[in-house]
Protein backbone atom coordinates (compact mmCIF):
# COMPACT_ATOMS: atom_id res chain seq x y z
CA UNK A 1 0.00 0.00 0.00
CA UNK A 2 1.42 3.36 -1.02
CA UNK A 3 0.85 6.59 0.87
CA UNK A 4 -0.51 7.95 -2.43
CA UNK A 5 -3.44 5.55 -2.06
CA UNK A 6 -4.32 6.71 1.45
CA UNK A 7 -7.61 8.60 1.74
CA UNK A 8 -7.73 9.53 5.40
CA UNK A 9 -6.51 8.83 8.88
CA UNK A 10 -7.79 6.73 11.76
CA UNK A 11 -6.58 7.92 15.14
CA UNK A 12 -6.22 5.29 17.82
CA UNK A 13 -6.38 6.94 21.24
CA UNK A 14 -5.05 5.95 24.62
CA UNK A 15 -5.37 7.77 27.93
CA UNK A 16 -1.58 8.09 28.14
CA UNK A 17 0.53 8.95 25.11
CA UNK A 18 4.14 8.65 26.34
CA UNK A 19 5.69 8.81 22.86
CA UNK A 20 4.08 12.18 22.19
CA UNK A 21 5.12 13.64 25.53
CA UNK A 22 8.73 12.55 25.04
CA UNK A 23 8.81 14.15 21.61
CA UNK A 24 9.13 10.85 19.75
CA UNK A 25 7.30 10.41 16.44
CA UNK A 26 3.95 8.63 16.52
CA UNK A 27 4.14 5.28 14.70
CA UNK A 28 2.06 5.12 11.52
CA UNK A 29 1.09 2.45 9.04
CA UNK A 30 -1.32 1.96 6.17
CA UNK A 31 -4.13 -0.54 6.73
CA UNK A 32 -7.23 -1.57 4.82
CA UNK A 33 -10.55 -0.95 6.58
CA UNK A 34 -13.13 -3.09 4.79
CA UNK A 35 -10.82 -2.94 1.77
CA UNK A 36 -10.34 0.85 1.88
CA UNK A 37 -6.72 1.92 2.46
CA UNK A 38 -6.11 4.53 5.16
CA UNK A 39 -3.26 5.81 7.29
CA UNK A 40 -3.40 4.80 10.97
CA UNK A 41 -1.64 6.62 13.81
CA UNK A 42 -0.79 3.96 16.40
CA UNK A 43 -0.71 4.55 20.13
CA UNK A 44 0.32 1.59 22.27
CA UNK A 45 -2.43 0.07 24.41
CA UNK A 46 -5.12 2.18 22.73
CA UNK A 47 -8.46 2.06 24.49
CA UNK A 48 -10.58 3.06 21.46
CA UNK A 49 -10.33 3.39 17.68
CA UNK A 50 -11.69 6.61 16.20
CA UNK A 51 -12.16 7.75 12.63
CA UNK A 52 -12.74 11.26 11.31
CA UNK A 53 -16.12 11.77 9.64
CA UNK A 54 -14.63 12.52 6.17
CA UNK A 55 -12.68 9.25 6.36
CA UNK A 56 -15.82 7.35 7.35
CA UNK A 57 -17.77 8.95 4.49
CA UNK A 58 -15.08 7.87 2.03
CA UNK A 59 -15.48 4.18 2.95
CA UNK A 60 -17.11 2.13 0.22
CA UNK A 61 -20.57 0.98 1.24
CA UNK A 62 -20.75 3.41 4.18
CA UNK A 63 -21.03 1.00 7.12
CA UNK A 64 -24.15 1.35 9.22
CA UNK A 65 -23.41 3.09 12.51
CA UNK A 66 -24.89 1.74 15.73
CA UNK A 67 -25.71 4.02 18.64
CA UNK A 68 -23.34 3.96 21.59
CA UNK A 69 -23.58 5.57 25.00
CA UNK A 70 -19.81 5.24 25.46
CA UNK A 71 -18.08 8.55 26.07
CA UNK A 72 -14.61 9.08 24.61
CA UNK A 73 -12.19 11.67 25.96
CA UNK A 74 -9.05 13.07 24.38
CA UNK A 75 -6.01 12.95 26.65
CA UNK A 76 -6.41 15.49 29.46
CA UNK A 77 -9.76 16.81 28.24
CA UNK A 78 -12.71 17.16 30.63
CA UNK A 79 -15.20 17.16 27.73
CA UNK A 80 -16.11 14.07 25.70
CA UNK A 81 -15.53 13.93 21.95
CA UNK A 82 -18.63 13.80 19.74
CA UNK A 83 -19.29 10.20 18.68
CA UNK A 84 -21.59 9.52 15.71
CA UNK A 85 -21.76 5.78 16.43
CA UNK A 86 -19.79 2.56 16.14
CA UNK A 87 -19.31 -0.11 13.50
CA UNK A 88 -17.29 -3.29 13.18
CA UNK A 89 -14.80 -3.44 10.33
CA UNK A 90 -12.32 -5.91 8.92
CA UNK A 91 -8.82 -4.46 9.33
CA UNK A 92 -5.96 -5.78 7.20
CA UNK A 93 -2.27 -4.93 7.49
CA UNK A 94 0.15 -6.80 5.26
CA UNK A 95 -0.80 -10.48 5.72
CA UNK A 96 -2.76 -10.08 8.98
CA UNK A 97 -6.51 -9.56 9.28
CA UNK A 98 -8.76 -8.93 12.28
CA UNK A 99 -12.12 -7.41 13.14
CA UNK A 100 -12.29 -4.23 15.23
CA UNK A 101 -14.91 -1.81 16.51
CA UNK A 102 -14.45 1.73 15.24
C-alpha positions as a Python dict, from the first residue, in 0.01 Angstrom:
ca = {
    (1, 'X'): (0, 0, 0),
    (2, 'X'): (142, 336, -102),
    (3, 'X'): (85, 659, 87),
    (4, 'X'): (-51, 795, -243),
    (5, 'X'): (-344, 555, -206),
    (6, 'X'): (-432, 671, 145),
    (7, 'X'): (-761, 860, 174),
    (8, 'X'): (-773, 953, 540),
    (9, 'X'): (-651, 883, 888),
    (10, 'X'): (-779, 673, 1176),
    (11, 'X'): (-658, 792, 1514),
    (12, 'X'): (-622, 529, 1782),
    (13, 'X'): (-638, 694, 2124),
    (14, 'X'): (-505, 595, 2462),
    (15, 'X'): (-537, 777, 2793),
    (16, 'X'): (-158, 809, 2814),
    (17, 'X'): (53, 895, 2511),
    (18, 'X'): (414, 865, 2634),
    (19, 'X'): (569, 881, 2286),
    (20, 'X'): (408, 1218, 2219),
    (21, 'X'): (512, 1364, 2553),
    (22, 'X'): (873, 1255, 2504),
    (23, 'X'): (881, 1415, 2161),
    (24, 'X'): (913, 1085, 1975),
    (25, 'X'): (730, 1041, 1644),
    (26, 'X'): (395, 863, 1652),
    (27, 'X'): (414, 528, 1470),
    (28, 'X'): (206, 512, 1152),
    (29, 'X'): (109, 245, 904),
    (30, 'X'): (-132, 196, 617),
    (31, 'X'): (-413, -54, 673),
    (32, 'X'): (-723, -157, 482),
    (33, 'X'): (-1055, -95, 658),
    (34, 'X'): (-1313, -309, 479),
    (35, 'X'): (-1082, -294, 177),
    (36, 'X'): (-1034, 85, 188),
    (37, 'X'): (-672, 192, 246),
    (38, 'X'): (-611, 453, 516),
    (39, 'X'): (-326, 581, 729),
    (40, 'X'): (-340, 480, 1097),
    (41, 'X'): (-164, 662, 1381),
    (42, 'X'): (-79, 396, 1640),
    (43, 'X'): (-71, 455, 2013),
    (44, 'X'): (32, 159, 2227),
    (45, 'X'): (-243, 7, 2441),
    (46, 'X'): (-512, 218, 2273),
    (47, 'X'): (-846, 206, 2449),
    (48, 'X'): (-1058, 306, 2146),
    (49, 'X'): (-1033, 339, 1768),
    (50, 'X'): (-1169, 661, 1620),
    (51, 'X'): (-1216, 775, 1263),
    (52, 'X'): (-1274, 1126, 1131),
    (53, 'X'): (-1612, 1177, 964),
    (54, 'X'): (-1463, 1252, 617),
    (55, 'X'): (-1268, 925, 636),
    (56, 'X'): (-1582, 735, 735),
    (57, 'X'): (-1777, 895, 449),
    (58, 'X'): (-1508, 787, 203),
    (59, 'X'): (-1548, 418, 295),
    (60, 'X'): (-1711, 213, 22),
    (61, 'X'): (-2057, 98, 124),
    (62, 'X'): (-2075, 341, 418),
    (63, 'X'): (-2103, 100, 712),
    (64, 'X'): (-2415, 135, 922),
    (65, 'X'): (-2341, 309, 1251),
    (66, 'X'): (-2489, 174, 1573),
    (67, 'X'): (-2571, 402, 1864),
    (68, 'X'): (-2334, 396, 2159),
    (69, 'X'): (-2358, 557, 2500),
    (70, 'X'): (-1981, 524, 2546),
    (71, 'X'): (-1808, 855, 2607),
    (72, 'X'): (-1461, 908, 2461),
    (73, 'X'): (-1219, 1167, 2596),
    (74, 'X'): (-905, 1307, 2438),
    (75, 'X'): (-601, 1295, 2665),
    (76, 'X'): (-641, 1549, 2946),
    (77, 'X'): (-976, 1681, 2824),
    (78, 'X'): (-1271, 1716, 3063),
    (79, 'X'): (-1520, 1716, 2773),
    (80, 'X'): (-1611, 1407, 2570),
    (81, 'X'): (-1553, 1393, 2195),
    (82, 'X'): (-1863, 1380, 1974),
    (83, 'X'): (-1929, 1020, 1868),
    (84, 'X'): (-2159, 952, 1571),
    (85, 'X'): (-2176, 578, 1643),
    (86, 'X'): (-1979, 256, 1614),
    (87, 'X'): (-1931, -11, 1350),
    (88, 'X'): (-1729, -329, 1318),
    (89, 'X'): (-1480, -344, 1033),
    (90, 'X'): (-1232, -591, 892),
    (91, 'X'): (-882, -446, 933),
    (92, 'X'): (-596, -578, 720),
    (93, 'X'): (-227, -493, 749),
    (94, 'X'): (15, -680, 526),
    (95, 'X'): (-80, -1048, 572),
    (96, 'X'): (-276, -1008, 898),
    (97, 'X'): (-651, -956, 928),
    (98, 'X'): (-876, -893, 1228),
    (99, 'X'): (-1212, -741, 1314),
    (100, 'X'): (-1229, -423, 1523),
    (101, 'X'): (-1491, -181, 1651),
    (102, 'X'): (-1445, 173, 1524),
}
